[in-house]
Amino acid sequence: MSENLLYIRDEGTGRPVVLLHGWACPGRFLEGQIEALKADARCIVPDLPGHGNTGDRLPLTIEASADALHDYLCAQDLREAVLCGWSMGALVVYSLIERHGAERISCGVTIDMSPKVLNDADWPHGTSNGLTREINAVVLETMVAEWPGLPARIARRLFAAGRPVDPALMAFARNEIAGGDPVLLRQMWASLTEQDFRTLLRAFPVPLHLAAGAGSQLYSPAMIRWHRDNVPEIHVHEFAQSGHSPHLEEPQAFNRLLLDLLHG
């Protein structure tokens, strides 16, 4: 069964919190949350397909990620879970709820993510670099060949623009990303860039907390405003010193947010 194929760290006791990583950034990027939360919560931290210890054991899609995670929640009979997704992980949160409902979910937390990554004439709130379907086709065509030069660039864009980054944290991010398999990551990128969850978010069935970095290099303040204007029960938490990764850049404040939701 799929739950046996999805590698999952399951640590701690208490109310479950599911922590879903971003593209090219496997579960190890959430170590700080595991350590901070496991005394108060049961931390469920997968390596999603194409990443880490899961690799190619499951189909390399957002949908397969959502299905495998839902299977695990059911097999473990986990309820009242806080479902937290960073970047690509947010799309897995949305896909799980769209495909399986929110019966086992108390709330969603998404970290600096748009419901639709690609920009077009009717959607200017995708990535800030103006990624369109046409440009993305070139990205997909060249990703594997250009991979050796990409990890350093991807790592820098995880953090706030114009702010110094701890050298050890930057080296960790760069090395972890460089350890990924670009053939697998390319397929996951193709899947995540096909997603569009705007309709789901307009009728989102549980409270949604958006953790947004004020210095994000990936998404603009207009993306945050769209959430405020369209998601029924939205709670925006802005992290002034962060970019795309508040859980790495301001971990104490971010962990406090999760603890408050778990205890609340």
Short mmCIF file of C-alpha atoms in Angstrom, two decimals:
data_model
loop_
_atom_site.label_atom_id
_atom_site.label_comp_id
_atom_site.label_asym_id
_atom_site.label_seq_id
_atom_site.Cartn_x
_atom_site.Cartn_y
_atom_site.Cartn_z
CA MET A 1 0.00 0.00 0.00
CA SER A 2 1.12 3.54 -0.66
CA GLU A 3 1.67 4.35 3.00
CA ASN A 4 4.46 1.76 2.99
CA LEU A 5 6.15 3.51 0.07
CA LEU A 6 6.11 7.06 1.42
CA TYR A 7 9.03 7.53 3.80
CA ILE A 8 7.75 9.28 6.92
CA ARG A 9 9.41 10.40 10.12
CA ASP A 10 6.85 10.03 12.87
CA GLU A 11 8.15 11.45 16.15
CA GLY A 12 6.68 12.79 19.36
CA THR A 13 3.35 12.41 21.08
CA GLY A 14 0.24 14.52 21.21
CA ARG A 15 -1.93 16.15 18.61
CA PRO A 16 -0.63 15.47 15.09
CA VAL A 17 1.09 18.10 13.01
CA VAL A 18 1.97 17.16 9.45
CA LEU A 19 4.97 19.05 8.04
CA LEU A 20 5.38 18.98 4.26
CA HIS A 21 8.55 20.24 2.61
CA GLY A 22 9.11 22.28 -0.53
CA TRP A 23 10.40 21.34 -3.96
CA ALA A 24 14.02 20.09 -3.96
CA CYS A 25 14.10 20.59 -0.16
CA PRO A 26 13.37 17.23 1.53
CA GLY A 27 12.10 16.59 5.03
CA ARG A 28 15.43 17.46 6.66
CA PHE A 29 14.57 21.14 6.08
CA LEU A 30 11.97 20.69 8.84
CA GLU A 31 14.34 19.30 11.47
CA GLY A 32 14.01 22.48 13.51
CA GLN A 33 10.26 22.07 13.71
CA ILE A 34 10.52 18.42 14.75
CA GLU A 35 12.90 19.28 17.58
CA ALA A 36 10.80 22.23 18.76
CA LEU A 37 7.42 20.50 18.57
CA LYS A 38 7.89 16.81 19.35
CA ALA A 39 7.50 17.29 23.11
CA ASP A 40 4.01 18.72 22.48
CA ALA A 41 2.92 17.11 19.23
CA ARG A 42 3.19 14.07 17.04
CA CYS A 43 5.28 15.26 14.09
CA ILE A 44 4.54 13.55 10.77
CA VAL A 45 7.27 14.52 8.28
CA PRO A 46 7.37 12.74 4.90
CA ASP A 47 9.91 12.85 2.14
CA LEU A 48 7.51 13.51 -0.72
CA PRO A 49 7.87 11.62 -4.03
CA GLY A 50 11.03 12.51 -5.91
CA HIS A 51 12.77 13.52 -2.70
CA GLY A 52 14.96 12.00 0.00
CA ASN A 53 14.24 8.44 1.09
CA THR A 54 11.02 8.16 -0.92
CA GLY A 55 12.66 8.83 -4.27
CA ASP A 56 10.81 7.17 -7.14
CA ARG A 57 8.84 4.64 -5.08
CA LEU A 58 5.61 6.53 -5.82
CA PRO A 59 4.31 8.38 -8.88
CA LEU A 60 6.02 11.75 -9.13
CA THR A 61 2.95 13.94 -8.78
CA ILE A 62 1.25 16.21 -6.27
CA GLU A 63 -1.81 13.95 -6.43
CA ALA A 64 0.14 10.80 -5.54
CA SER A 65 1.75 12.70 -2.66
CA ALA A 66 -1.67 13.68 -1.33
CA ASP A 67 -3.09 10.17 -1.70
CA ALA A 68 -0.14 8.52 0.06
CA LEU A 69 -0.31 10.99 2.93
CA HIS A 70 -4.06 10.52 3.29
CA ASP A 71 -3.53 6.74 3.38
CA TYR A 72 -1.10 7.23 6.26
CA LEU A 73 -3.48 9.46 8.21
CA CYS A 74 -6.19 6.83 7.81
CA ALA A 75 -3.94 3.88 8.65
CA GLN A 76 -2.80 5.64 11.83
CA ASP A 77 -6.32 6.96 12.51
CA LEU A 78 -4.96 10.48 12.98
CA ARG A 79 -7.53 13.21 13.54
CA GLU A 80 -7.60 16.93 14.31
CA ALA A 81 -4.30 17.27 12.44
CA VAL A 82 -2.64 20.59 11.75
CA LEU A 83 -1.58 20.25 8.11
CA CYS A 84 1.40 22.50 7.34
CA GLY A 85 2.91 22.77 3.86
CA TRP A 86 5.87 24.84 2.75
CA SER A 87 5.85 25.94 -0.89
CA MET A 88 5.22 22.74 -2.90
CA GLY A 89 4.03 21.15 0.36
CA ALA A 90 1.16 23.64 0.43
CA LEU A 91 -0.09 22.23 -2.87
CA VAL A 92 -0.06 18.75 -1.32
CA VAL A 93 -2.20 20.14 1.54
CA TYR A 94 -4.67 21.52 -0.99
CA SER A 95 -4.68 18.36 -3.09
CA LEU A 96 -5.33 16.14 -0.08
CA ILE A 97 -8.31 18.25 0.99
CA GLU A 98 -9.64 18.52 -2.58
CA ARG A 99 -9.39 14.75 -3.15
CA HIS A 100 -10.24 13.40 0.29
CA GLY A 101 -11.98 16.13 2.26
CA ALA A 102 -10.98 17.69 5.58
CA GLU A 103 -12.53 15.24 8.03
CA ARG A 104 -9.18 14.57 9.70
CA ILE A 105 -7.88 18.15 9.43
CA SER A 106 -8.39 20.92 11.99
CA CYS A 107 -6.65 23.67 10.01
CA GLY A 108 -4.16 24.29 7.24
CA VAL A 109 -0.91 26.25 7.44
CA THR A 110 0.80 27.21 4.22
CA ILE A 111 4.19 28.85 3.97
CA ASP A 112 4.69 31.53 1.29
CA MET A 113 2.80 29.85 -1.54
CA SER A 114 0.41 30.80 -4.31
CA PRO A 115 -2.47 28.50 -5.28
CA LYS A 116 -1.21 28.70 -8.88
CA VAL A 117 2.50 29.02 -9.68
CA LEU A 118 2.28 29.91 -13.37
CA ASN A 119 1.31 33.42 -14.43
CA ASP A 120 -1.03 34.15 -17.31
CA ALA A 121 -3.22 36.96 -18.60
CA ASP A 122 -5.80 36.37 -15.84
CA TRP A 123 -3.43 35.48 -13.01
CA PRO A 124 -0.54 37.81 -12.07
CA HIS A 125 0.03 36.25 -8.62
CA GLY A 126 2.24 33.33 -9.57
CA THR A 127 5.99 33.51 -9.11
CA SER A 128 7.42 37.02 -9.00
CA ASN A 129 9.88 36.27 -11.81
CA GLY A 130 6.96 36.08 -14.25
CA LEU A 131 7.01 32.35 -14.90
CA THR A 132 4.50 31.46 -17.62
CA ARG A 133 3.60 28.19 -19.30
CA GLU A 134 5.87 29.05 -22.24
CA ILE A 135 8.86 29.90 -20.04
CA ASN A 136 8.21 26.85 -17.89
CA ALA A 137 8.44 24.59 -20.94
CA VAL A 138 12.02 25.82 -21.41
CA VAL A 139 12.75 25.32 -17.69
CA LEU A 140 11.58 21.73 -17.91
CA GLU A 141 13.52 21.08 -21.10
CA THR A 142 16.82 22.36 -19.69
CA MET A 143 16.57 21.52 -15.96
CA VAL A 144 18.49 18.23 -15.98
CA ALA A 145 21.36 19.53 -18.13
CA GLU A 146 21.67 22.74 -16.11
CA TRP A 147 21.26 21.12 -12.69
CA PRO A 148 24.90 21.48 -11.51
CA GLY A 149 24.52 25.27 -11.48
CA LEU A 150 21.03 25.43 -10.00
CA PRO A 151 21.31 24.43 -6.30
CA ALA A 152 23.19 27.58 -5.25
CA ARG A 153 20.66 29.78 -7.06
CA ILE A 154 17.67 27.91 -5.63
CA ALA A 155 19.14 28.07 -2.11
CA ARG A 156 19.65 31.84 -2.24
CA ARG A 157 16.07 32.40 -3.33
CA LEU A 158 14.78 30.57 -0.27
CA PHE A 159 15.78 33.49 1.94
CA ALA A 160 14.90 37.18 2.21
CA ALA A 161 16.24 39.49 -0.44
CA GLY A 162 18.90 41.90 0.74
CA ARG A 163 19.45 40.24 4.11
CA PRO A 164 22.49 38.25 5.24
CA VAL A 165 21.97 34.51 5.66
CA ASP A 166 23.79 32.41 8.23
CA PRO A 167 26.59 30.69 6.24
CA ALA A 168 25.92 27.31 7.86
CA LEU A 169 22.23 27.52 6.97
CA MET A 170 23.04 28.51 3.39
CA ALA A 171 25.55 25.69 3.04
CA PHE A 172 23.00 23.20 4.43
CA ALA A 173 20.35 24.36 1.95
CA ARG A 174 22.73 24.30 -1.01
CA ASN A 175 24.11 20.85 -0.18
CA GLU A 176 20.71 19.28 0.46
CA ILE A 177 19.34 20.64 -2.81
CA ALA A 178 22.45 19.50 -4.70
CA GLY A 179 21.87 15.98 -3.38
CA GLY A 180 18.55 15.70 -5.22
CA ASP A 181 18.04 13.76 -8.42
CA PRO A 182 17.15 16.27 -11.16
CA VAL A 183 15.40 13.62 -13.26
CA LEU A 184 12.92 13.01 -10.45
CA LEU A 185 12.71 16.66 -9.43
CA ARG A 186 11.90 17.66 -13.00
CA GLN A 187 8.80 15.47 -12.94
CA MET A 188 7.67 16.89 -9.61
CA TRP A 189 8.21 20.41 -10.95
CA ALA A 190 6.06 19.55 -13.96
CA SER A 191 3.29 18.37 -11.64
CA LEU A 192 3.40 21.30 -9.23
CA THR A 193 3.36 23.86 -12.04
CA GLU A 194 0.17 22.26 -13.42
CA GLN A 195 -1.77 22.84 -10.18
CA ASP A 196 -4.48 25.47 -9.73
CA PHE A 197 -6.26 25.53 -6.37
CA ARG A 198 -7.96 28.93 -6.59
CA THR A 199 -11.44 27.42 -6.68
CA LEU A 200 -10.70 25.23 -3.66
CA LEU A 201 -9.36 28.16 -1.64
CA ARG A 202 -12.44 30.25 -2.33
CA ALA A 203 -14.45 27.58 -0.46
CA PHE A 204 -11.75 26.24 1.84
CA PRO A 205 -13.46 24.02 4.44
CA VAL A 206 -11.17 24.72 7.45
CA PRO A 207 -9.29 27.77 8.75
CA LEU A 208 -6.20 28.57 6.69
CA HIS A 209 -3.11 30.26 8.09
CA LEU A 210 -0.73 31.81 5.56
CA ALA A 211 2.81 32.36 6.86
CA ALA A 212 4.29 34.93 4.49
CA GLY A 213 7.78 36.35 4.40
CA ALA A 214 7.93 40.11 3.89
CA GLY A 215 11.15 39.68 1.91
CA SER A 216 10.02 36.79 -0.27
CA GLN A 217 11.85 36.50 -3.56
CA LEU A 218 9.19 34.17 -4.96
CA TYR A 219 5.83 35.81 -4.30
CA SER A 220 4.59 39.38 -4.06
CA PRO A 221 2.43 41.15 -1.46
CA ALA A 222 -0.39 41.03 -4.02
CA MET A 223 -0.51 37.25 -3.56
CA ILE A 224 -1.14 37.82 0.16
CA ARG A 225 -3.89 40.31 -0.64
CA TRP A 226 -5.56 37.78 -2.92
CA HIS A 227 -5.76 35.36 0.01
CA ARG A 228 -7.26 38.06 2.26
CA ASP A 229 -9.85 38.88 -0.38
CA ASN A 230 -10.80 35.35 -1.40
CA VAL A 231 -10.24 32.72 1.31
CA PRO A 232 -13.20 32.50 3.74
CA GLU A 233 -11.37 32.01 7.04
CA ILE A 234 -7.86 33.27 6.34
CA HIS A 235 -5.32 34.29 8.95
CA VAL A 236 -2.20 35.96 7.56
CA HIS A 237 0.98 35.88 9.62
CA GLU A 238 3.69 38.10 8.14
CA PHE A 239 7.31 37.47 9.08
CA ALA A 240 9.22 40.72 8.73
CA GLN A 241 12.70 39.20 8.67
CA SER A 242 11.91 36.31 6.33
CA GLY A 243 11.72 35.46 2.68
CA HIS A 244 10.31 32.20 1.34
CA SER A 245 11.29 30.23 4.46
CA PRO A 246 10.00 31.72 7.74
CA HIS A 247 10.42 28.34 9.46
CA LEU A 248 14.18 28.59 8.76
CA GLU A 249 14.67 32.35 9.02
CA GLU A 250 12.52 33.05 12.09
CA PRO A 251 12.13 29.56 13.57
CA GLN A 252 11.16 30.59 17.10
CA ALA A 253 8.28 32.78 15.92
CA PHE A 254 7.17 30.20 13.38
CA ASN A 255 7.29 27.34 15.87
CA ARG A 256 5.29 29.43 18.32
CA LEU A 257 2.59 29.85 15.67
CA LEU A 258 2.34 26.07 15.25
CA LEU A 259 2.31 25.47 19.00
CA ASP A 260 -0.46 28.00 19.46
CA LEU A 261 -2.53 26.26 16.80
CA LEU A 262 -1.87 22.85 18.33
CA HIS A 263 -2.84 24.02 21.79
CA GLY A 264 -5.75 26.10 20.55
#
